[in-house]
Amino acid sequence: MPNSGAPTDLAEYQKHIRGRLKTLTPVFAKAVIGDFSSQVPIPKEEDELTEFFVGVQIILDTIREKVGELETSLTDLHAANNIIASEKARVEAILDGLGEGLLTVDDSWRINYINEPAIALLGDNARILGQEATQIMRLEDAAGKLIPEAKHPVLRAIGKRRRVSVDMTKGAALYVRPGSGQERRRIALTITPILRAGRVAGAAVVLRDITEESNIDWAKSEIISIASHQLRTPLTAIKWYVAALLREEEDLTPEQTDKYLQRVYDANQHMIELVDALLNVSRIDLGTLTLLPKAVKLEVTLKEVLKELAVEIKNKELTVDVEVNHEMRPAFIDPNGVHIILQNLVSNAVKYSAKGGRVVVALQQQSQNALITVRDDGCGIPADQQRKIFTKLFRASNATKVATDGTGLGLYVTKALIERAGGRIWFDSVEGSGTTFYAIIPSKIA
Ligand code: ADP
């Protein structure tokens, strides 16, 4: 029973209690909208509701405290999230900046991370995560055949639970295509299984584009093989004639001795030309050729070349006409490079002309370009072999009969030099009637 202001009957008592509880309405109204800061109006004098009111106050205080703690944790969590996000961005930037491609797969070999260099190698489709690595890393062998899924290095590494590497020295050559119609790239691969609690949880795959390296490697071995094959013939000739000259019982006439010495000289000359041509080829193929374009007067270089070829021209009784257009401007090209170009074109015209033939060399200015024309009335190039003429080591079937000492390297070098200068080379030829080579070289823009 209340100990103060005792109601006279039940209705009065209910009214009193309602009145007391009403004082809580603003407290609950605030609590509903998340504000637990109100103070419960606890009467100074204790009554039957005092305990309840105190209880409500304790609940409010506890909630306020917990909400405060939660807010602090949430702020900490946000801060941690921000740190993780910026750390992730930093790591991704580092991984994208790596020269190497990197991707990771889960235990069902689905890609769950891929960096930009890997996308550049595997194509834009690889950007979509969750795809199977075997579908995205479609590997081809040297012959262009697709590596079957069962032999895919990613599955092999996961299956064997150990690292699998394929590079220039280990394993068969592997290629990928960055997109349809794009040139394939040779790659080196390292797949490292990720082990967690003793079981394979996925794998990290590192891919490296080794196309350039492997091209250079191939070019190097090709140059060595060309050199050893091509030098054999003149070396064998020299050995044979020198042996004959040294054999006392041979009893050579002075004419024979002269002839043999001339053969030794010719073979030696051919070797010098071969070595020069091979040096140029190796510089072009290995990318070590340094060209310094300058303004070059083509008529001056042409004069030098004709002087060098004067003996051959005289021996073959050729007529060489030079036509230089008076508007000629300097060409913009490496001086040594243009010497090699003119030397190859004019010496070919001389070499493949019959005795008493005519060679015409014309230099013309065509707007921003110099046009070089070298025409001869020699053996010509058979129509069915014309498409191969700029290929390394190619010599047409009729040329090998006319001149035995060719290398098949001159036009390959000439074309590369002209193209490096921003020019173009082509020809017209009729077998038995003659050939005209055309070369365009940009002039220096004044
Ligand atoms: P080579 O040392 O054999 O002349 P090149 O690379 O200079 O090598 O030329 C390749 C081939 O192109 C020659 O072997 C020859 O078949 C053909 N060729 C080049 N120039 C001429 C030409 N003026 N007339 C006929 N054939 C030519």
Short mmCIF file of C-alpha atoms and ligand atoms in Angstrom, two decimals:
data_model
loop_
_atom_site.label_atom_id
_atom_site.label_comp_id
_atom_site.label_asym_id
_atom_site.label_seq_id
_atom_site.Cartn_x
_atom_site.Cartn_y
_atom_site.Cartn_z
CA MET A 1 0.00 0.00 0.00
CA PRO A 2 1.21 3.53 -0.74
CA ASN A 3 2.53 5.34 2.26
CA SER A 4 1.61 8.86 1.23
CA GLY A 5 -1.50 10.48 -0.18
CA ALA A 6 -3.36 7.10 0.03
CA PRO A 7 -6.27 6.92 -2.46
CA THR A 8 -9.57 6.38 -1.10
CA ASP A 9 -10.60 3.78 -3.64
CA LEU A 10 -9.33 1.67 -6.53
CA ALA A 11 -10.25 4.15 -9.27
CA GLU A 12 -8.31 6.80 -7.49
CA TYR A 13 -5.35 4.43 -7.18
CA GLN A 14 -5.38 3.55 -10.88
CA LYS A 15 -5.46 7.24 -11.78
CA HIS A 16 -2.47 7.83 -9.56
CA ILE A 17 -0.50 4.99 -11.14
CA ARG A 18 -1.38 6.17 -14.69
CA GLY A 19 -0.25 9.66 -13.79
CA ARG A 20 3.05 8.32 -12.52
CA LEU A 21 3.61 6.11 -15.57
CA LYS A 22 2.77 9.00 -17.91
CA THR A 23 5.91 10.73 -16.73
CA LEU A 24 7.80 7.95 -18.55
CA THR A 25 6.18 8.69 -21.95
CA PRO A 26 8.79 11.29 -23.09
CA VAL A 27 11.58 8.94 -21.94
CA PHE A 28 10.25 6.06 -24.10
CA ALA A 29 9.46 8.40 -27.00
CA LYS A 30 13.11 9.39 -27.14
CA ALA A 31 14.33 5.79 -26.65
CA VAL A 32 12.23 4.68 -29.66
CA ILE A 33 14.23 7.01 -31.92
CA GLY A 34 17.53 5.81 -30.47
CA ASP A 35 18.04 8.50 -27.88
CA PHE A 36 18.80 6.85 -24.55
CA SER A 37 20.04 9.99 -22.83
CA SER A 38 16.85 10.85 -20.86
CA GLN A 39 16.74 10.75 -17.10
CA VAL A 40 13.82 8.85 -15.60
CA PRO A 41 11.92 11.15 -13.18
CA ILE A 42 12.39 9.17 -9.96
CA PRO A 43 10.30 10.73 -7.19
CA LYS A 44 12.17 11.91 -4.16
CA GLU A 45 9.92 9.92 -1.92
CA GLU A 46 9.88 6.19 -2.45
CA ASP A 47 6.66 4.56 -3.56
CA GLU A 48 5.57 1.29 -5.19
CA LEU A 49 6.93 2.42 -8.65
CA THR A 50 10.34 3.62 -7.46
CA GLU A 51 12.00 0.24 -8.05
CA PHE A 52 10.51 0.02 -11.55
CA PHE A 53 11.62 3.57 -12.42
CA VAL A 54 15.15 2.86 -11.13
CA GLY A 55 15.16 -0.35 -13.20
CA VAL A 56 14.19 1.61 -16.35
CA GLN A 57 16.94 4.13 -15.62
CA ILE A 58 19.52 1.29 -15.25
CA ILE A 59 18.35 -0.26 -18.56
CA LEU A 60 18.62 3.14 -20.28
CA ASP A 61 22.10 3.73 -18.87
CA THR A 62 23.26 0.24 -19.90
CA ILE A 63 21.88 0.63 -23.43
CA ARG A 64 23.51 4.07 -23.71
CA GLU A 65 26.81 2.63 -22.62
CA LYS A 66 26.57 -0.33 -25.06
CA VAL A 67 25.56 1.96 -27.93
CA GLY A 68 28.57 4.13 -27.10
CA GLU A 69 30.83 1.08 -27.16
CA LEU A 70 29.28 -0.10 -30.42
CA GLU A 71 29.79 3.30 -31.99
CA THR A 72 33.43 3.28 -30.98
CA SER A 73 33.89 -0.25 -32.43
CA LEU A 74 32.12 0.83 -35.59
CA THR A 75 34.44 3.81 -35.95
CA ASP A 76 37.42 1.51 -35.37
CA LEU A 77 36.00 -0.91 -37.92
CA HIS A 78 35.59 1.90 -40.47
CA ALA A 79 39.14 3.00 -39.84
CA ALA A 80 40.37 -0.59 -40.21
CA ASN A 81 38.33 -0.97 -43.39
CA ASN A 82 39.87 2.19 -44.81
CA ILE A 83 43.35 0.94 -43.98
CA ILE A 84 42.58 -2.42 -45.61
CA ALA A 85 41.13 -0.71 -48.72
CA SER A 86 44.10 1.60 -49.13
CA GLU A 87 46.51 -1.28 -48.46
CA LYS A 88 44.68 -3.38 -51.05
CA ALA A 89 44.90 -0.53 -53.58
CA ARG A 90 48.61 -0.15 -52.82
CA VAL A 91 49.31 -3.88 -53.24
CA GLU A 92 47.24 -3.97 -56.44
CA ALA A 93 49.14 -0.97 -57.82
CA ILE A 94 52.42 -2.75 -57.02
CA LEU A 95 51.21 -5.98 -58.62
CA ASP A 96 49.92 -4.12 -61.70
CA GLY A 97 53.22 -2.26 -61.93
CA LEU A 98 55.16 -5.51 -61.98
CA GLY A 99 56.43 -6.45 -65.38
CA GLU A 100 55.10 -9.93 -64.75
CA GLY A 101 51.58 -11.25 -64.99
CA LEU A 102 50.11 -12.68 -61.79
CA LEU A 103 46.89 -14.50 -61.10
CA THR A 104 45.62 -16.64 -58.29
CA VAL A 105 43.12 -19.48 -58.44
CA ASP A 106 41.02 -21.16 -55.76
CA ASP A 107 40.86 -24.92 -55.11
CA SER A 108 38.52 -25.41 -58.08
CA TRP A 109 41.05 -23.51 -60.23
CA ARG A 110 38.76 -20.51 -60.69
CA ILE A 111 40.58 -17.20 -60.99
CA ASN A 112 40.04 -15.00 -57.93
CA TYR A 113 42.69 -12.36 -58.66
CA ILE A 114 44.44 -11.19 -61.83
CA ASN A 115 46.74 -8.22 -62.42
CA GLU A 116 46.94 -5.93 -65.48
CA PRO A 117 50.06 -7.50 -67.09
CA ALA A 118 48.33 -10.91 -66.96
CA ILE A 119 45.20 -9.41 -68.58
CA ALA A 120 47.40 -7.88 -71.29
CA LEU A 121 48.72 -11.37 -72.07
CA LEU A 122 45.49 -13.35 -71.74
CA GLY A 123 43.01 -10.88 -73.20
CA ASP A 124 40.39 -8.56 -71.75
CA ASN A 125 38.00 -11.42 -71.05
CA ALA A 126 40.35 -12.56 -68.26
CA ARG A 127 39.26 -9.48 -66.26
CA ILE A 128 36.05 -11.23 -65.19
CA LEU A 129 36.89 -13.16 -62.03
CA GLY A 130 35.44 -16.57 -61.23
CA GLN A 131 36.26 -18.19 -64.55
CA GLU A 132 38.26 -21.41 -64.77
CA ALA A 133 41.98 -20.81 -65.31
CA THR A 134 42.11 -23.53 -67.99
CA GLN A 135 39.51 -21.64 -70.03
CA ILE A 136 41.26 -18.28 -69.71
CA MET A 137 44.86 -19.52 -69.99
CA ARG A 138 44.44 -21.28 -73.31
CA LEU A 139 47.96 -22.49 -73.93
CA GLU A 140 49.29 -23.48 -77.33
CA ASP A 141 52.39 -25.48 -78.19
CA ALA A 142 54.97 -24.40 -80.81
CA ALA A 143 52.84 -25.93 -83.59
CA GLY A 144 49.77 -23.92 -82.48
CA LYS A 145 47.99 -26.94 -80.97
CA LEU A 146 45.94 -26.33 -77.80
CA ILE A 147 47.35 -27.98 -74.66
CA PRO A 148 44.62 -30.37 -73.40
CA GLU A 149 43.10 -29.63 -69.99
CA ALA A 150 44.58 -32.77 -68.43
CA LYS A 151 48.08 -31.54 -69.29
CA HIS A 152 47.48 -27.92 -68.29
CA PRO A 153 50.38 -26.80 -66.04
CA VAL A 154 47.97 -25.21 -63.49
CA LEU A 155 46.19 -28.54 -62.98
CA ARG A 156 49.53 -30.37 -62.95
CA ALA A 157 50.86 -28.11 -60.18
CA ILE A 158 47.66 -28.47 -58.13
CA GLY A 159 47.59 -32.24 -58.72
CA LYS A 160 51.24 -32.75 -57.82
CA ARG A 161 51.06 -30.25 -54.93
CA ARG A 162 54.37 -28.77 -56.02
CA ARG A 163 55.71 -25.88 -58.06
CA VAL A 164 55.69 -26.27 -61.85
CA SER A 165 57.88 -24.00 -64.04
CA VAL A 166 58.09 -23.68 -67.80
CA ASP A 167 60.62 -21.25 -69.31
CA MET A 168 63.24 -20.92 -72.06
CA THR A 169 65.36 -23.65 -70.52
CA LYS A 170 62.68 -25.96 -69.06
CA GLY A 171 59.64 -27.59 -70.62
CA ALA A 172 58.16 -27.25 -74.09
CA ALA A 173 57.53 -23.77 -75.54
CA LEU A 174 54.11 -22.38 -74.50
CA TYR A 175 52.18 -19.61 -76.24
CA VAL A 176 49.05 -17.54 -75.50
CA ARG A 177 47.00 -15.22 -77.68
CA PRO A 178 46.04 -11.86 -76.14
CA GLY A 179 42.96 -11.66 -78.38
CA SER A 180 41.52 -13.14 -81.54
CA GLY A 181 43.59 -12.18 -84.57
CA GLN A 182 46.46 -11.01 -82.37
CA GLU A 183 49.94 -12.44 -82.64
CA ARG A 184 50.69 -15.17 -80.16
CA ARG A 185 53.17 -14.51 -77.37
CA ARG A 186 55.59 -17.00 -75.93
CA ILE A 187 55.35 -17.18 -72.15
CA ALA A 188 57.29 -18.48 -69.19
CA LEU A 189 55.14 -19.82 -66.35
CA THR A 190 55.59 -20.59 -62.67
CA ILE A 191 52.70 -22.12 -60.77
CA THR A 192 53.01 -22.40 -57.01
CA PRO A 193 50.30 -24.32 -55.13
CA ILE A 194 48.96 -22.51 -52.04
CA LEU A 195 48.76 -25.03 -49.17
CA ARG A 196 46.52 -24.36 -46.18
CA ALA A 197 46.28 -26.83 -43.28
CA GLY A 198 47.91 -29.50 -45.42
CA ARG A 199 45.51 -29.20 -48.35
CA VAL A 200 45.73 -27.28 -51.63
CA ALA A 201 43.69 -24.10 -51.28
CA GLY A 202 44.60 -22.78 -54.75
CA ALA A 203 47.64 -21.65 -56.68
CA ALA A 204 49.57 -18.52 -57.63
CA VAL A 205 50.49 -18.28 -61.32
CA VAL A 206 53.27 -15.98 -62.56
CA LEU A 207 53.38 -15.39 -66.33
CA ARG A 208 56.18 -13.65 -68.21
CA ASP A 209 56.22 -12.57 -71.86
CA ILE A 210 59.44 -14.06 -73.30
CA THR A 211 58.63 -13.51 -76.99
CA GLU A 212 61.46 -11.03 -77.56
CA GLU A 213 63.97 -13.12 -75.61
CA SER A 214 63.08 -16.25 -77.52
CA ASN A 215 63.18 -14.41 -80.89
CA ILE A 216 66.66 -13.12 -80.08
CA ASP A 217 67.70 -16.56 -78.93
CA TRP A 218 66.40 -18.05 -82.16
CA ALA A 219 68.07 -15.33 -84.26
CA LYS A 220 71.39 -15.97 -82.51
CA SER A 221 71.35 -19.69 -83.22
CA GLU A 222 70.17 -19.04 -86.78
CA ILE A 223 73.06 -16.61 -87.39
CA ILE A 224 75.54 -19.16 -86.02
CA SER A 225 74.07 -21.85 -88.24
CA ILE A 226 74.09 -19.58 -91.35
CA ALA A 227 77.65 -18.53 -90.63
CA SER A 228 78.92 -22.06 -90.20
CA HIS A 229 77.10 -23.35 -93.31
CA GLN A 230 77.84 -20.41 -95.58
CA LEU A 231 81.49 -20.10 -94.65
CA ARG A 232 82.11 -23.80 -95.30
CA THR A 233 81.99 -23.46 -99.11
CA PRO A 234 84.65 -20.71 -99.51
CA LEU A 235 86.77 -22.26 -96.76
CA THR A 236 86.68 -25.65 -98.48
CA ALA A 237 87.59 -23.99 -101.81
CA ILE A 238 90.53 -22.17 -100.23
CA LYS A 239 91.72 -25.38 -98.58
CA TRP A 240 91.47 -27.30 -101.87
CA TYR A 241 93.35 -24.76 -104.01
CA VAL A 242 96.01 -24.05 -101.39
CA ALA A 243 96.60 -27.80 -100.98
CA ALA A 244 97.00 -28.12 -104.76
CA LEU A 245 99.43 -25.18 -104.80
CA LEU A 246 101.47 -26.75 -102.01
CA ARG A 247 101.67 -30.25 -103.53
CA GLU A 248 105.02 -30.47 -105.20
CA GLU A 249 104.15 -33.46 -107.39
CA GLU A 250 101.28 -31.41 -108.91
CA ASP A 251 103.74 -29.61 -111.22
CA LEU A 252 101.44 -26.67 -112.05
CA THR A 253 101.99 -24.42 -115.03
CA PRO A 254 102.30 -20.67 -114.27
CA GLU A 255 98.77 -20.19 -115.75
CA GLN A 256 97.35 -22.85 -113.44
CA THR A 257 99.10 -21.33 -110.46
CA ASP A 258 97.63 -17.92 -111.32
CA LYS A 259 94.20 -19.44 -111.76
CA TYR A 260 94.34 -21.24 -108.40
CA LEU A 261 95.56 -18.13 -106.64
CA GLN A 262 92.73 -16.17 -108.22
CA ARG A 263 90.24 -18.79 -106.89
CA VAL A 264 91.72 -18.43 -103.40
CA TYR A 265 91.44 -14.67 -103.68
CA ASP A 266 87.81 -14.88 -104.88
CA ALA A 267 86.83 -17.29 -102.10
CA ASN A 268 88.48 -15.02 -99.58
CA GLN A 269 86.64 -12.01 -101.01
CA HIS A 270 83.37 -13.92 -100.80
CA MET A 271 84.10 -14.70 -97.15
CA ILE A 272 84.67 -11.02 -96.40
CA GLU A 273 81.35 -10.14 -98.06
CA LEU A 274 79.60 -12.93 -96.18
CA VAL A 275 80.98 -11.84 -92.83
CA ASP A 276 79.96 -8.22 -93.54
CA ALA A 277 76.47 -9.30 -94.57
CA LEU A 278 76.17 -11.59 -91.54
CA LEU A 279 77.23 -8.81 -89.21
CA ASN A 280 74.49 -6.60 -90.66
CA VAL A 281 71.93 -9.40 -90.39
CA SER A 282 72.87 -10.13 -86.80
CA ARG A 283 72.65 -6.44 -85.86
CA ILE A 284 69.20 -6.21 -87.46
CA ASP A 285 67.89 -9.46 -85.98
CA LEU A 286 69.27 -8.87 -82.50
CA GLY A 287 68.13 -5.25 -82.48
CA THR A 288 71.66 -3.91 -81.89
CA LEU A 289 71.89 -1.88 -85.11
CA THR A 290 72.33 1.77 -84.22
CA LEU A 291 71.28 4.10 -86.98
CA LEU A 292 71.84 7.83 -86.83
CA PRO A 293 69.79 9.51 -89.56
CA LYS A 294 71.27 12.63 -91.10
CA ALA A 295 70.73 14.67 -94.23
CA VAL A 296 72.56 12.65 -96.91
CA LYS A 297 73.15 13.62 -100.54
CA LEU A 298 72.29 10.39 -102.35
CA GLU A 299 74.19 11.41 -105.50
CA VAL A 300 77.41 11.58 -103.47
CA THR A 301 76.89 8.13 -101.94
CA LEU A 302 75.99 6.76 -105.38
CA LYS A 303 79.25 8.08 -106.82
CA GLU A 304 81.24 6.29 -104.06
CA VAL A 305 79.37 3.04 -104.71
CA LEU A 306 79.97 3.22 -108.46
CA LYS A 307 83.65 3.81 -107.81
CA GLU A 308 83.82 0.68 -105.64
CA LEU A 309 82.11 -1.34 -108.38
CA ALA A 310 84.20 0.12 -111.23
CA VAL A 311 86.28 -3.07 -111.74
CA GLU A 312 83.20 -5.35 -112.00
CA ILE A 313 81.47 -2.85 -114.30
CA LYS A 314 84.52 -2.72 -116.55
CA ASN A 315 85.03 -6.51 -116.55
CA LYS A 316 81.43 -7.01 -117.63
CA GLU A 317 81.63 -4.17 -120.17
CA LEU A 318 78.45 -2.63 -118.78
CA THR A 319 77.04 0.77 -119.60
CA VAL A 320 75.94 2.52 -116.43
CA ASP A 321 73.77 5.60 -116.82
CA VAL A 322 73.11 7.86 -113.86
CA GLU A 323 70.13 10.23 -113.95
CA VAL A 324 69.89 12.70 -111.08
CA ASN A 325 66.93 15.01 -110.96
CA HIS A 326 68.07 18.61 -110.38
CA GLU A 327 65.45 19.11 -107.63
CA MET A 328 67.01 16.39 -105.48
CA ARG A 329 66.95 17.19 -101.76
CA PRO A 330 69.02 15.35 -99.15
CA ALA A 331 67.51 12.11 -97.87
CA PHE A 332 67.15 11.69 -94.12
CA ILE A 333 68.90 8.41 -93.34
CA ASP A 334 71.93 6.86 -91.65
CA PRO A 335 74.91 7.48 -94.01
CA ASN A 336 76.36 3.96 -93.60
CA GLY A 337 72.90 2.47 -93.99
CA VAL A 338 72.25 4.25 -97.29
CA HIS A 339 75.68 3.20 -98.53
CA ILE A 340 74.77 -0.45 -97.88
CA ILE A 341 71.38 0.05 -99.62
CA LEU A 342 72.86 1.57 -102.80
CA GLN A 343 75.75 -0.89 -102.75
CA ASN A 344 73.37 -3.87 -102.64
CA LEU A 345 70.96 -2.57 -105.29
CA VAL A 346 73.63 -1.47 -107.78
CA SER A 347 75.91 -4.49 -107.23
CA ASN A 348 72.92 -6.81 -107.79
CA ALA A 349 72.13 -5.01 -111.06
CA VAL A 350 75.78 -5.46 -112.09
CA LYS A 351 75.95 -9.06 -110.87
CA TYR A 352 72.75 -10.21 -112.60
CA SER A 353 73.45 -8.39 -115.91
CA ALA A 354 74.89 -10.20 -118.88
CA LYS A 355 78.17 -9.00 -120.43
CA GLY A 356 77.63 -5.72 -122.31
CA GLY A 357 74.36 -4.98 -120.52
CA ARG A 358 72.98 -1.62 -119.43
CA VAL A 359 72.25 -0.41 -115.93
CA VAL A 360 70.35 2.80 -115.19
CA VAL A 361 70.36 4.39 -111.76
CA ALA A 362 67.95 7.30 -111.29
CA LEU A 363 67.48 9.61 -108.32
CA GLN A 364 64.28 11.64 -108.24
CA GLN A 365 62.57 13.91 -105.74
CA GLN A 366 58.92 13.00 -105.17
CA SER A 367 57.41 15.57 -102.77
CA GLN A 368 58.80 14.58 -99.33
CA ASN A 369 60.65 11.49 -100.59
CA ALA A 370 63.67 10.53 -102.61
CA LEU A 371 62.93 7.80 -105.15
CA ILE A 372 65.85 5.56 -106.11
CA THR A 373 65.39 3.45 -109.25
CA VAL A 374 67.93 0.81 -110.28
CA ARG A 375 67.16 -0.84 -113.62
CA ASP A 376 69.00 -3.60 -115.45
CA ASP A 377 68.41 -5.76 -118.50
CA GLY A 378 69.81 -8.86 -116.86
CA CYS A 379 68.46 -12.32 -116.03
CA GLY A 380 65.35 -11.11 -114.16
CA ILE A 381 63.55 -12.94 -111.36
CA PRO A 382 61.22 -15.90 -112.10
CA ALA A 383 57.60 -14.89 -111.38
CA ASP A 384 56.96 -17.82 -109.04
CA GLN A 385 59.90 -16.85 -106.81
CA GLN A 386 59.34 -13.10 -106.64
CA ARG A 387 57.41 -13.15 -103.34
CA LYS A 388 60.42 -14.69 -101.56
CA ILE A 389 63.01 -12.22 -102.81
CA PHE A 390 63.40 -10.25 -99.54
CA THR A 391 63.59 -13.40 -97.42
CA LYS A 392 66.82 -14.11 -95.59
CA LEU A 393 69.15 -16.45 -97.59
CA PHE A 394 66.77 -16.74 -100.55
CA ARG A 395 68.38 -16.85 -103.99
CA ALA A 396 66.30 -17.42 -107.12
CA SER A 397 67.05 -20.56 -109.13
CA ASN A 398 68.39 -18.59 -112.15
CA ALA A 399 70.60 -16.35 -109.96
CA THR A 400 72.60 -19.27 -108.60
CA LYS A 401 73.61 -20.06 -112.21
CA VAL A 402 74.49 -16.47 -113.19
CA ALA A 403 76.47 -15.63 -110.03
CA THR A 404 77.64 -18.38 -107.73
CA ASP A 405 78.95 -16.08 -105.03
CA GLY A 406 75.69 -14.54 -103.78
CA THR A 407 74.70 -14.68 -100.12
CA GLY A 408 70.95 -14.14 -100.29
CA LEU A 409 71.33 -11.67 -97.42
CA GLY A 410 71.71 -8.33 -99.26
CA LEU A 411 68.07 -7.59 -100.00
CA TYR A 412 66.96 -8.71 -96.51
CA VAL A 413 69.38 -6.16 -95.02
CA THR A 414 68.44 -3.51 -97.63
CA LYS A 415 64.72 -3.82 -96.91
CA ALA A 416 65.26 -3.64 -93.13
CA LEU A 417 67.45 -0.52 -93.48
CA ILE A 418 64.94 1.22 -95.77
CA GLU A 419 62.05 0.42 -93.48
CA ARG A 420 63.96 1.63 -90.42
CA ALA A 421 64.37 4.97 -92.26
CA GLY A 422 60.60 5.10 -92.81
CA GLY A 423 60.85 4.13 -96.49
CA ARG A 424 59.68 1.33 -98.77
CA ILE A 425 61.19 -0.99 -101.38
CA TRP A 426 59.61 -2.97 -104.23
CA PHE A 427 60.51 -4.21 -107.71
CA ASP A 428 59.28 -5.17 -111.19
CA SER A 429 60.94 -8.04 -112.95
CA VAL A 430 60.49 -10.26 -115.98
CA GLU A 431 62.64 -13.35 -116.18
CA GLY A 432 65.07 -13.04 -119.08
CA SER A 433 64.33 -9.31 -119.68
CA GLY A 434 65.51 -7.47 -116.60
CA THR A 435 64.65 -6.05 -113.21
CA THR A 436 63.88 -2.62 -111.75
CA PHE A 437 64.18 -2.01 -108.02
CA TYR A 438 62.47 1.05 -106.50
CA ALA A 439 63.25 2.47 -103.07
CA ILE A 440 61.63 5.42 -101.36
CA ILE A 441 63.53 7.22 -98.63
CA PRO A 442 62.04 10.20 -96.77
CA SER A 443 63.83 13.52 -97.24
CA LYS A 444 64.54 15.70 -94.27
CA ILE A 445 61.66 18.08 -93.84
CA ALA A 446 63.16 21.54 -94.21
P1 ADP B 1 72.53 -12.23 -103.46
O1 ADP B 1 73.78 -12.14 -102.71
O2 ADP B 1 72.16 -13.61 -103.83
O3 ADP B 1 72.48 -11.30 -104.62
P2 ADP B 1 70.40 -10.60 -102.44
O4 ADP B 1 69.71 -10.68 -101.13
O5 ADP B 1 71.02 -9.34 -102.80
O6 ADP B 1 71.41 -11.79 -102.43
O7 ADP B 1 69.33 -10.98 -103.53
C1 ADP B 1 68.50 -12.10 -103.33
C2 ADP B 1 68.10 -12.70 -104.65
O8 ADP B 1 67.29 -11.79 -105.37
C3 ADP B 1 69.25 -12.96 -105.57
O9 ADP B 1 69.90 -14.18 -105.28
C4 ADP B 1 68.55 -13.00 -106.92
O10 ADP B 1 67.88 -14.23 -107.07
C5 ADP B 1 67.49 -11.93 -106.76
N1 ADP B 1 67.93 -10.62 -107.32
C6 ADP B 1 68.28 -9.53 -106.63
N2 ADP B 1 68.57 -8.51 -107.47
C7 ADP B 1 68.40 -8.97 -108.70
C8 ADP B 1 68.54 -8.41 -110.00
N3 ADP B 1 68.91 -7.13 -110.18
N4 ADP B 1 68.28 -9.20 -111.06
C9 ADP B 1 67.89 -10.47 -110.89
N5 ADP B 1 67.75 -11.08 -109.69
C10 ADP B 1 67.99 -10.34 -108.62
#
